[in-house]
Structure formats: C-alpha cells, structure tokens
Short mmCIF file of C-alpha atoms in Angstrom, two decimals:
data_model
loop_
_atom_site.label_atom_id
_atom_site.label_comp_id
_atom_site.label_asym_id
_atom_site.label_seq_id
_atom_site.Cartn_x
_atom_site.Cartn_y
_atom_site.Cartn_z
CA MET A 19 240.34 37.53 127.22
CA THR A 20 244.03 37.85 126.44
CA PRO A 21 246.60 38.49 129.20
CA ALA A 22 247.00 42.07 127.96
CA GLU A 23 243.24 42.61 128.11
CA LEU A 24 243.16 41.09 131.59
CA ALA A 25 245.80 43.53 132.84
CA ALA A 26 244.00 46.47 131.21
CA ASP A 27 240.70 45.48 132.83
CA ILE A 28 242.29 45.14 136.28
CA ARG A 29 243.92 48.56 136.01
CA ALA A 30 240.62 50.10 134.84
CA ARG A 31 238.82 48.65 137.87
CA VAL A 32 241.47 50.02 140.20
CA ALA A 33 241.20 53.45 138.57
CA ARG A 34 237.46 53.38 139.27
CA LEU A 35 237.91 52.39 142.91
CA VAL A 36 241.03 54.31 144.02
CA PRO A 37 241.75 58.06 143.71
CA ARG A 38 244.87 58.71 141.65
CA GLY A 39 248.00 59.13 143.75
CA GLU A 40 246.86 56.88 146.61
CA THR A 41 249.26 54.09 147.59
CA ILE A 42 247.84 50.61 147.13
CA CYS A 43 249.08 47.86 149.45
CA VAL A 44 248.84 44.36 147.96
CA GLY A 45 248.14 41.50 150.33
CA LEU A 46 250.88 39.18 149.06
CA SER A 47 250.86 35.49 149.95
CA GLY A 48 253.25 34.50 147.18
CA GLY A 49 250.64 32.29 145.50
CA LEU A 50 249.53 32.60 141.90
CA ASP A 51 246.68 35.04 142.50
CA SER A 52 248.49 37.67 144.56
CA THR A 53 251.64 37.34 142.42
CA VAL A 54 249.61 38.20 139.33
CA LEU A 55 247.93 41.11 141.11
CA LEU A 56 251.27 42.52 142.24
CA ASP A 57 252.72 42.15 138.76
CA VAL A 58 249.80 43.96 137.12
CA LEU A 59 249.73 46.85 139.59
CA SER A 60 253.51 47.35 139.72
CA GLU A 61 254.10 47.06 135.98
CA ASP A 62 254.07 50.81 135.30
CA VAL A 63 253.55 52.79 138.50
CA ASP A 64 254.47 56.13 136.90
CA ALA A 65 251.83 55.72 134.20
CA SER A 66 249.13 54.36 136.49
CA GLY A 67 249.60 57.00 139.17
CA TYR A 68 249.28 54.45 141.99
CA PRO A 69 252.36 53.83 144.14
CA VAL A 70 252.37 50.16 145.19
CA SER A 71 253.51 48.49 148.42
CA ALA A 72 252.96 44.97 149.70
CA VAL A 73 252.44 43.15 153.00
CA HIS A 74 253.08 39.46 153.61
CA VAL A 75 251.46 37.91 156.69
CA ASN A 76 253.48 35.00 158.04
CA HIS A 77 251.04 32.82 159.98
CA GLY A 78 253.78 30.35 160.90
CA ILE A 79 251.46 27.41 160.17
CA SER A 80 253.19 25.83 157.18
CA PRO A 81 256.64 24.23 157.52
CA ASN A 82 257.48 26.21 154.36
CA ALA A 83 256.47 29.58 155.83
CA SER A 84 260.03 30.93 155.94
CA GLN A 85 260.54 29.96 152.29
CA TRP A 86 257.41 31.90 151.34
CA VAL A 87 258.78 34.94 153.15
CA ARG A 88 262.03 34.75 151.20
CA PHE A 89 260.15 34.31 147.93
CA CYS A 90 258.02 37.41 148.57
CA GLU A 91 261.12 39.38 149.51
CA ARG A 92 262.84 38.46 146.22
CA LEU A 93 259.67 39.10 144.21
CA CYS A 94 259.18 42.58 145.65
CA ALA A 95 262.88 43.46 145.40
CA ASN A 96 262.83 42.61 141.68
CA ALA A 97 259.65 44.62 141.18
CA GLY A 98 260.90 47.58 143.21
CA VAL A 99 257.97 47.30 145.61
CA PRO A 100 258.40 48.00 149.35
CA LEU A 101 257.44 44.90 151.36
CA ALA A 102 256.43 44.57 155.01
CA VAL A 103 256.52 41.09 156.57
CA GLU A 104 254.22 40.69 159.57
CA GLU A 105 254.41 37.64 161.81
CA VAL A 106 251.20 36.62 163.58
CA ARG A 107 250.29 33.91 166.03
CA VAL A 108 247.38 31.68 165.11
CA GLU A 109 245.87 29.45 167.79
CA GLY A 110 245.21 25.99 166.40
CA SER A 111 242.65 25.42 169.16
CA SER A 112 240.59 28.50 168.19
CA PRO A 113 236.83 27.70 168.29
CA GLU A 114 236.45 29.40 164.89
CA GLY A 115 238.80 26.86 163.33
CA LEU A 116 242.35 27.28 162.05
CA GLU A 117 241.39 28.83 158.69
CA ALA A 118 239.07 31.41 160.27
CA ALA A 119 241.59 32.22 163.00
CA ALA A 120 244.26 32.84 160.36
CA ARG A 121 241.89 35.11 158.47
CA ILE A 122 241.15 37.12 161.62
CA ALA A 123 244.87 37.57 162.26
CA ARG A 124 245.44 38.58 158.66
CA TYR A 125 242.75 41.24 158.69
CA ALA A 126 244.07 42.60 161.97
CA VAL A 127 247.33 43.27 160.11
CA PHE A 128 245.47 44.90 157.22
CA SER A 129 243.56 47.12 159.67
CA ALA A 130 246.83 48.47 161.07
CA ARG A 131 248.38 49.40 157.70
CA PRO A 132 249.10 53.08 156.96
CA GLU A 133 247.84 52.78 153.37
CA ARG A 134 244.17 53.60 152.80
CA TYR A 135 243.71 50.89 150.15
CA ILE A 136 244.44 47.17 150.51
CA ALA A 137 244.23 45.12 147.29
CA LEU A 138 243.40 41.43 147.70
CA ALA A 139 243.58 38.81 144.95
CA HIS A 140 240.29 36.95 145.38
CA HIS A 141 239.02 35.92 141.93
CA LEU A 142 235.89 34.50 140.33
CA ASP A 143 236.58 30.92 141.46
CA ASP A 144 237.03 32.08 145.06
CA GLN A 145 233.76 33.99 144.90
CA ALA A 146 231.81 31.07 143.45
CA GLU A 147 233.27 28.62 145.98
CA THR A 148 232.41 30.97 148.84
CA VAL A 149 228.78 31.28 147.73
CA LEU A 150 228.46 27.50 147.39
CA LEU A 151 230.00 26.92 150.83
CA GLN A 152 227.69 29.45 152.44
CA LEU A 153 224.66 27.84 150.80
CA LEU A 154 225.70 24.43 152.13
CA ARG A 155 226.17 25.89 155.61
CA GLY A 156 222.66 27.38 155.53
CA THR A 157 223.81 30.96 156.00
CA GLY A 158 221.62 34.02 155.45
CA LEU A 159 221.61 36.54 152.64
CA LYS A 160 224.61 38.41 154.03
CA GLY A 161 226.75 35.28 153.88
CA ILE A 162 225.52 34.35 150.42
CA SER A 163 226.38 37.87 149.24
CA ALA A 164 229.99 36.67 149.55
CA MET A 165 232.82 39.11 148.86
CA PRO A 166 232.15 42.66 147.67
CA GLU A 167 234.47 44.37 145.22
CA VAL A 168 235.15 47.08 147.78
CA ARG A 169 234.40 47.44 151.47
CA GLU A 170 235.69 49.40 154.44
CA LEU A 171 237.38 47.68 157.35
CA ARG A 172 235.08 48.83 160.15
CA GLY A 173 236.29 51.87 162.03
CA THR A 174 239.63 52.19 160.20
CA GLY A 175 238.89 54.17 157.04
CA ILE A 176 240.85 51.49 155.13
CA GLN A 177 239.21 50.22 151.94
CA VAL A 178 239.70 46.62 150.82
CA ILE A 179 239.45 46.27 147.03
CA ARG A 180 239.23 43.06 145.00
CA PRO A 181 239.86 43.91 141.33
CA LEU A 182 240.10 40.24 140.23
CA LEU A 183 236.61 39.14 141.25
CA ASP A 184 235.27 38.84 137.69
CA HIS A 185 238.25 36.85 136.40
CA PRO A 186 238.61 33.04 136.70
CA ARG A 187 241.79 31.39 137.91
CA VAL A 188 242.48 29.97 134.45
CA ALA A 189 242.83 33.52 133.11
CA LEU A 190 245.32 34.33 135.85
CA GLU A 191 247.33 31.21 135.00
CA SER A 192 247.43 32.25 131.34
CA TYR A 193 248.68 35.72 132.31
CA ALA A 194 251.35 34.25 134.59
CA ARG A 195 252.64 31.86 131.92
CA GLU A 196 252.91 34.61 129.32
CA ARG A 197 254.75 36.87 131.77
CA GLY A 198 257.04 34.06 132.94
CA LEU A 199 255.98 34.51 136.55
CA ARG A 200 256.84 32.11 139.35
CA TRP A 201 254.82 31.56 142.51
CA VAL A 202 254.64 29.32 145.57
CA GLU A 203 252.14 26.52 146.14
CA ASP A 204 250.53 26.08 149.56
CA GLU A 205 250.82 22.36 150.29
CA SER A 206 247.67 22.52 152.44
CA ASN A 207 245.61 23.17 149.29
CA ALA A 208 246.05 19.52 148.34
CA SER A 209 244.29 18.23 151.47
CA THR A 210 240.56 17.62 151.15
CA GLN A 211 240.01 17.71 154.90
CA GLN A 212 239.03 21.36 154.59
CA ASP A 213 235.59 21.96 153.11
CA ARG A 214 236.79 24.40 150.46
CA ASN A 215 239.48 22.02 149.20
CA PHE A 216 236.98 19.14 149.14
CA LEU A 217 234.70 21.17 146.89
CA ARG A 218 237.60 22.34 144.73
CA HIS A 219 239.06 18.87 144.12
CA ASP A 220 236.10 16.48 144.31
CA VAL A 221 232.92 18.43 143.51
CA LEU A 222 233.68 21.37 141.26
CA PRO A 223 235.18 19.30 138.42
CA LEU A 224 231.78 17.59 138.17
CA LEU A 225 230.08 20.96 137.94
CA ASP A 226 232.57 22.05 135.29
CA ALA A 227 231.70 19.01 133.20
CA ARG A 228 227.93 19.53 133.40
CA PHE A 229 227.43 23.28 134.06
CA GLY A 230 230.27 25.17 132.44
CA GLY A 231 229.02 28.59 133.49
CA TRP A 232 228.34 27.79 137.14
CA ARG A 233 230.96 30.23 138.43
CA GLU A 234 229.39 33.19 136.66
CA ALA A 235 225.93 32.03 137.78
CA MET A 236 227.06 31.90 141.42
CA ALA A 237 228.59 35.36 141.14
CA ARG A 238 225.31 36.75 139.73
CA PHE A 239 223.42 35.08 142.55
CA ALA A 240 225.77 36.70 145.06
CA ARG A 241 225.06 40.13 143.58
CA HIS A 242 221.28 39.53 143.76
CA ALA A 243 221.65 38.39 147.38
CA ALA A 244 223.66 41.50 148.20
CA SER A 245 220.92 43.71 146.75
CA ALA A 246 218.24 41.88 148.75
CA ASN A 247 220.35 42.09 151.89
CA GLU A 248 220.73 45.84 151.39
CA LEU A 249 216.93 46.21 151.31
CA LEU A 250 216.65 44.20 154.54
CA ASP A 251 219.34 46.40 156.07
CA GLN A 252 217.36 49.50 155.14
CA LEU A 253 214.25 47.94 156.69
CA ALA A 254 216.20 47.31 159.92
CA THR A 255 217.19 50.99 160.02
CA ALA A 256 213.56 52.00 159.54
CA ASP A 257 212.68 49.66 162.43
CA GLY A 258 215.02 51.56 164.74
CA VAL A 259 218.34 49.71 164.54
CA PRO A 260 221.07 52.36 165.01
CA GLN A 261 223.77 52.68 162.38
CA ARG A 262 226.52 53.45 164.90
CA ALA A 263 228.05 50.61 166.86
CA GLY A 264 227.51 50.91 170.60
CA ASP A 265 224.20 52.77 170.42
CA PRO A 266 221.22 51.00 172.06
CA PHE A 267 218.39 49.51 170.04
CA PRO A 268 214.84 50.48 171.07
CA VAL A 269 212.51 47.47 171.28
CA ARG A 270 209.54 48.32 169.06
CA ASP A 271 206.36 46.39 168.33
CA LEU A 272 207.33 44.55 165.14
CA ALA A 273 206.15 41.49 163.27
CA GLU A 274 208.12 38.35 164.13
CA ASP A 275 210.15 38.25 160.91
CA ARG A 276 211.05 41.92 161.25
CA ARG A 277 212.18 41.34 164.85
CA ALA A 278 214.61 38.67 163.68
CA ASN A 279 215.84 40.88 160.83
CA ALA A 280 216.33 43.82 163.19
CA LEU A 281 218.29 41.72 165.69
CA ARG A 282 220.53 40.31 162.94
CA ALA A 283 221.28 43.83 161.73
CA PHE A 284 221.94 45.03 165.29
CA LEU A 285 224.43 42.20 165.88
CA GLY A 286 226.09 42.75 162.52
CA ARG A 287 226.56 46.48 163.04
CA ASN A 288 228.19 45.75 166.38
CA ALA A 289 230.52 43.12 164.85
CA VAL A 290 228.98 40.28 166.88
CA ALA A 291 229.00 36.75 165.45
CA MET A 292 225.64 35.57 164.12
CA PRO A 293 223.84 32.91 166.19
CA SER A 294 222.16 29.86 164.74
CA GLU A 295 218.58 30.17 163.54
CA ALA A 296 217.24 28.47 166.68
CA ARG A 297 219.43 30.59 168.96
CA LEU A 298 218.36 33.79 167.21
CA ALA A 299 214.68 32.85 167.63
CA GLU A 300 215.21 32.30 171.37
CA MET A 301 217.00 35.64 171.71
CA VAL A 302 214.12 37.38 169.92
CA ARG A 303 211.61 35.68 172.24
CA GLN A 304 213.43 36.83 175.36
CA LEU A 305 214.10 40.40 174.24
CA TRP A 306 210.62 41.11 172.88
CA GLY A 307 208.61 38.88 175.21
CA ALA A 308 209.88 40.37 178.47
CA ARG A 309 207.79 42.67 180.65
CA GLU A 310 208.45 46.38 180.22
CA ASP A 311 210.24 46.60 183.59
CA ALA A 312 212.12 43.30 183.22
CA ARG A 313 215.89 43.14 183.01
CA VAL A 314 216.95 40.57 180.42
CA ARG A 315 220.58 39.52 179.91
CA ILE A 316 221.65 37.13 177.14
CA ASP A 317 225.28 36.02 176.85
CA HIS A 318 226.42 35.32 173.30
CA ALA A 319 229.77 35.20 171.46
CA GLY A 320 231.73 37.06 174.12
CA VAL A 321 229.19 39.85 174.64
CA SER A 322 225.98 40.31 176.60
CA LEU A 323 222.72 41.62 175.17
CA VAL A 324 220.88 43.45 177.93
CA ARG A 325 217.36 44.83 177.78
CA PHE A 326 217.02 47.85 180.05
CA LYS A 327 214.12 50.34 180.03
CA GLY A 328 212.86 49.22 176.64
CA GLU A 329 216.28 49.26 174.92
CA VAL A 330 218.77 46.55 174.01
CA HIS A 331 222.39 47.31 174.89
CA ILE A 332 225.53 45.38 174.01
CA GLU A 333 228.07 44.93 176.77
CA ARG A 334 231.55 43.76 175.80
CA ASN A 335 232.11 41.77 179.01
CA LEU A 336 235.07 43.81 180.16
CA ASP A 337 237.46 42.10 182.55
CA THR A 338 236.40 43.34 185.97
CA ALA A 339 237.37 40.32 188.03
CA GLY A 340 239.13 41.46 191.19
CA PRO A 341 240.65 44.84 192.05
CA TRP A 342 242.86 46.67 189.59
CA ARG A 343 244.72 49.97 189.42
CA VAL A 344 246.45 51.84 186.56
CA ASN A 345 248.49 54.96 187.27
CA TRP A 346 248.17 58.16 185.23
CA GLU A 347 251.53 59.82 184.65
CA LEU A 348 249.95 62.73 182.72
CA GLU A 349 250.32 60.95 179.38
CA SER A 350 247.75 61.73 176.67
CA ALA A 351 246.42 58.15 176.54
CA VAL A 352 246.24 55.44 179.21
CA ASP A 353 245.60 51.80 178.26
CA LEU A 354 243.67 50.27 181.16
CA GLY A 355 244.46 46.69 180.08
CA GLY A 356 242.23 43.65 180.50
CA GLY A 357 239.94 44.79 177.69
CA ARG A 358 238.85 47.78 179.81
CA GLY A 359 239.59 50.29 177.08
CA VAL A 360 241.68 53.44 176.82
CA ILE A 361 241.40 56.83 178.51
CA GLU A 362 242.38 59.70 176.20
CA PHE A 363 243.09 63.24 177.41
CA GLU A 364 242.61 66.21 175.07
CA GLU A 365 244.10 69.59 175.94
CA VAL A 366 241.30 72.18 175.76
CA THR A 367 240.40 75.61 177.09
CA GLY A 368 237.80 76.11 179.80
CA GLU A 369 236.86 72.44 180.04
CA GLY A 370 237.96 69.21 181.66
CA ILE A 371 240.35 68.82 184.57
CA ALA A 372 242.25 72.01 185.39
CA ALA A 373 245.84 71.70 184.19
CA ASP A 374 247.20 73.45 187.30
CA SER A 375 245.58 70.80 189.54
CA VAL A 376 247.28 67.75 188.08
CA GLU A 377 250.79 68.42 189.39
CA GLY A 378 251.86 66.27 192.30
CA GLY A 379 250.20 63.47 194.19
CA GLU A 380 249.10 60.06 192.99
CA TRP A 381 246.76 59.94 190.00
CA TYR A 382 245.29 56.56 189.11
CA PHE A 383 242.32 54.72 187.64
CA ALA A 384 240.46 52.05 189.56
CA PRO A 385 236.96 50.51 189.68
CA ARG A 386 234.25 51.39 192.16
CA SER A 387 234.69 49.76 195.56
CA GLY A 388 231.77 51.38 197.40
CA GLY A 389 231.31 54.55 199.42
CA GLU A 390 232.70 56.98 196.81
CA SER A 391 231.34 60.53 196.71
CA ILE A 392 231.83 63.52 194.43
CA ARG A 393 230.78 67.19 194.22
CA LEU A 394 229.50 68.21 190.78
CA GLY A 395 228.56 71.59 189.28
CA GLY A 396 230.29 74.03 191.64
CA LEU A 397 231.92 74.32 195.05
CA GLU A 398 228.67 75.57 196.57
CA ARG A 399 226.88 72.34 195.62
CA PRO A 400 226.58 69.44 198.08
CA THR A 401 228.69 66.30 197.88
CA ARG A 402 226.73 63.33 196.53
CA THR A 403 227.39 59.63 196.89
CA LEU A 404 228.21 57.87 193.64
CA LYS A 405 225.53 55.29 194.39
CA ASN A 406 222.83 57.97 194.52
CA LEU A 407 224.09 59.60 191.34
CA PHE A 408 223.98 56.26 189.53
CA GLN A 409 220.41 55.73 190.67
CA GLU A 410 219.33 59.27 189.80
CA LEU A 411 220.92 59.17 186.35
CA GLU A 412 219.62 55.62 185.74
CA VAL A 413 223.05 54.15 185.01
CA PRO A 414 222.40 50.45 184.41
CA ILE A 415 223.56 48.24 187.27
CA TRP A 416 225.79 46.08 185.04
CA GLN A 417 227.70 49.19 183.89
CA ARG A 418 228.46 50.62 187.32
CA GLU A 419 231.21 48.17 188.23
CA LYS A 420 232.87 48.53 184.83
CA LEU A 421 233.39 52.29 184.88
CA PRO A 422 237.05 53.30 185.32
CA LEU A 423 237.13 56.03 188.00
CA LEU A 424 239.94 58.61 188.18
CA PHE A 425 241.34 59.32 191.65
CA HIS A 426 243.88 61.82 193.01
CA ASP A 427 245.40 60.82 196.35
CA GLY A 428 242.29 58.74 197.03
CA ARG A 429 239.79 61.50 196.12
CA LEU A 430 237.34 60.80 193.30
CA VAL A 431 238.01 63.25 190.43
CA TRP A 432 236.15 61.95 187.38
CA VAL A 433 233.42 59.45 186.54
CA PRO A 434 232.90 58.70 182.81
CA GLY A 435 229.51 59.92 181.66
CA ILE A 436 228.84 61.71 184.98
CA GLY A 437 231.38 64.46 185.40
CA ILE A 438 234.43 66.04 187.04
CA ALA A 439 234.64 66.96 190.71
CA ALA A 440 234.10 70.70 191.24
CA GLU A 441 237.43 71.02 193.08
CA TYR A 442 239.26 69.92 189.91
CA ALA A 443 237.06 71.47 187.20
CA CYS A 444 238.74 73.87 184.77
CA GLU A 445 237.71 77.52 184.92
CA PRO A 446 236.79 79.57 181.79
CA GLY A 447 239.82 80.72 179.85
CA ARG A 448 242.20 78.29 181.60
CA THR A 449 243.88 75.18 180.17
CA GLY A 450 242.30 71.85 180.96
CA PHE A 451 242.51 68.16 180.06
CA ARG A 452 239.24 66.66 178.85
CA PRO A 453 239.14 62.88 179.48
CA ALA A 454 237.25 60.37 177.33
CA TRP A 455 236.86 56.63 177.89
CA ARG A 456 236.99 54.60 174.69
CA VAL A 457 236.17 50.91 174.43
CA ALA A 458 235.95 49.00 171.15
CA GLY A 459 232.37 48.80 169.93
CA LYS A 460 231.08 51.50 172.30
CA ALA A 461 230.57 55.24 171.96
CA PRO A 462 233.16 57.24 174.00
CA LEU A 463 232.17 58.50 177.45
CA CYS A 464 233.44 61.90 178.61
#
C-alpha cells in the first residue's frame, strides 16, 4: 500500500466511525504513530469535514518529557491544530506497575475531554503484540480480544477510535519518510526490562523470519476471540447479570462454568479488576455455596462483593473511618470527599425539599451516629427511628453507616433512598430541591 493509499484508507475508516462535523481529538505522544495520525487527519480539514484537536499527556516520567511537550507544541502550531497539554502524576510504586499506572492516568485525561471522539494511533504491530502478551499471561477471551477499533469510555459518551489498527508500523514509517515528518523517540522503548519491549526486540524478529504473516494472524485471532467473548457476554445477561453498573446480581442455580462466566461479566460491567483463575473459583464457591440466609462478604481489588438476600452487591468501600461533616451552602452539587460521592440538587416543582425551608440555620451532611429519627409521609404520621426504618426497609447493614444524612440545625431532613422529613417536604405547586446521592459505579439514590 502506498502512502497515499494509506492516508485514503485511514480517512475512509474515520468517515465510517465519526459523524461529519464532529471534532476529533488526537492523543498525541509525539512518536511516529501519533505524528502520522495527526498529519493524516489534519491534512485537509475543510475537505474531510472533521475539525481536529490534539491532547498531549505529560506523565513526567522521562527526563525528556519537557522536550516532547515542546515538540508537540511546534508540530501542532505548524499544522494549525489546537493542542492541550495535560500534566499527570504517575506513582512509580503503583501495584499495577508503572506502564499500567501511566495508562490509567492517560485515559482519565481522555475521559475529561470535551470532544466526543478521541483518535489513538495503535497499529497492527501493537495489536499483535498485545494479543501475544495476553496469551503468555494466561488471560481470558476478553483480554485476548485486545483493542477494538471503536469503544466507549464507560459512562462518558466519549468514543475512542483506532483507525490504524490494520496497518503495520512499516507502512507508517514509509508514509512519514515520504511526507518528511519528524518525531520523537521514547528512550524507554530500547530497554528490554518491560515485557512488551522484550518481545519486540528479542522475540518478534524470530517470528518475522519464520512466520511472515504472524501479525495478521494474531489480529484475526483477536477478532475471533472478541466474537466468542460477545457470545459469553450475552449468555451472562441471559443468566441474570445486569447491564447497568451498580445493580445487584441475583444468584441463580447455574452450572459451574456458567457461574464463573456470570461472575466475570458482573465484575467487568462494574469496572472491577479480574481475579486470578483460582481466586475467581473461590469467589464462586463462596457466593453460590452459601446458605440462603447467609451474609457473605468478599474483599477484592478495592471493592467488596456482598451476598444479601440471594443477590450479590458491589460496595465501593467508601471512606467512613471516623466522624465527618460537610456543610451545604445551597449549592447545586456538594462533593462529600473521601470517596463518599456527590450530592446533587435539582430544582423541581412539587417535590424534594421545600425551597422556602432552606433559608437560615446550619445545613450539613454527616453519617449516622445513632438515635436519629424522622417523620415521613405527612405531619400526621408518627416519628420513626432510623434504625427501625432501616430494618423495615431491609437496608443492608453494611450500607447503613455509609449513607450521607442531611441535617438542618441538628434535625434529620433527608436519608438517601428513604425520604424527606415531612416538616421539610415540598407542597404541590411549590418550588423544591430534589437531592440525589451519586457514587461512581452505583445507581443514584434520591
């Protein structure tokens, strides 16, 4: 394929994936791959109909990081492409490893971009190397499926596209030479301490000499694995695994293999790291082997899987250590800090907390301390203790201490998922503020 044909194919793929007129943000490292991608997409913006921007994530790991920033700034200035430079902090002691920690930080930046489409420059060699690495690590079908051409960043509406996936690095080098492009080289790519670099420098040349088409074969295998994984995902849905993150999973009588598949899907849909094969088997044994009235709690990867009344719930292990208090100054959103989530207030009519009751006094959020009571459903109704309401409504014990309660001058006003005190409830036709508690990975509670 000639460089001109390569550029035409990339633009055709983008036209298939992105509605005309949408801005495409290129993830720009300054290396060969992303430099080629930026050049192709920015070559004739008026003709293509896709405005182009770029974002460079400065991880601060390389001693040459500031030089890469300056290179990307010059490159984008010459191309007339707006560039955002985002600095992130990557913990070298991260248990995921430095490379994975950098990737997590990078995708956090992508998730916060205003553009709906992020274009990344992964190519055929990257795809083949990823499949081979995942095979060597003994991963499941989802890992072997490697990188899709397009996928949504969960919960953001942002689509990541990879229009270079079918093109080898050698084709990108040919394009760059013909166009007279310059790029930066990451010095860490020369070290074989990292698994990917070891394969790239010491193993893959041997495969090239004996199996010339191994990259294409790996990419085909990844597509077959993705198709098989999709069928398993559909089976998990049929076995009761909810599609929406935060919803509980009913424990059904399933064959052993289907139990493991269902649990993998449940963890994946809640963005929880996959356990080892042995660990997964033990989790399946505990969750399905427990008595009907047993309460099972399994801590894993920063969350807790809890079986309660025949359902498996995921708890995000919110920070509840010690007392805390966050004031409400009538703003529309209150960040509770400590991973406790955010309270959002929506102005509505005839619902929520009466607007004329929020003036004056001290409004604040705090956890349960014991002895709280609240009147629900009307002023003629009796006051109930919060403990009795929790028991009556079967609120799981582990959730009770994590609920952020809203108080006014020491009086309990609102309990997420339970209700608003009658003395503060909005009357029909009047303006009110409807509160909702939102925590990542959980459905909101009003």
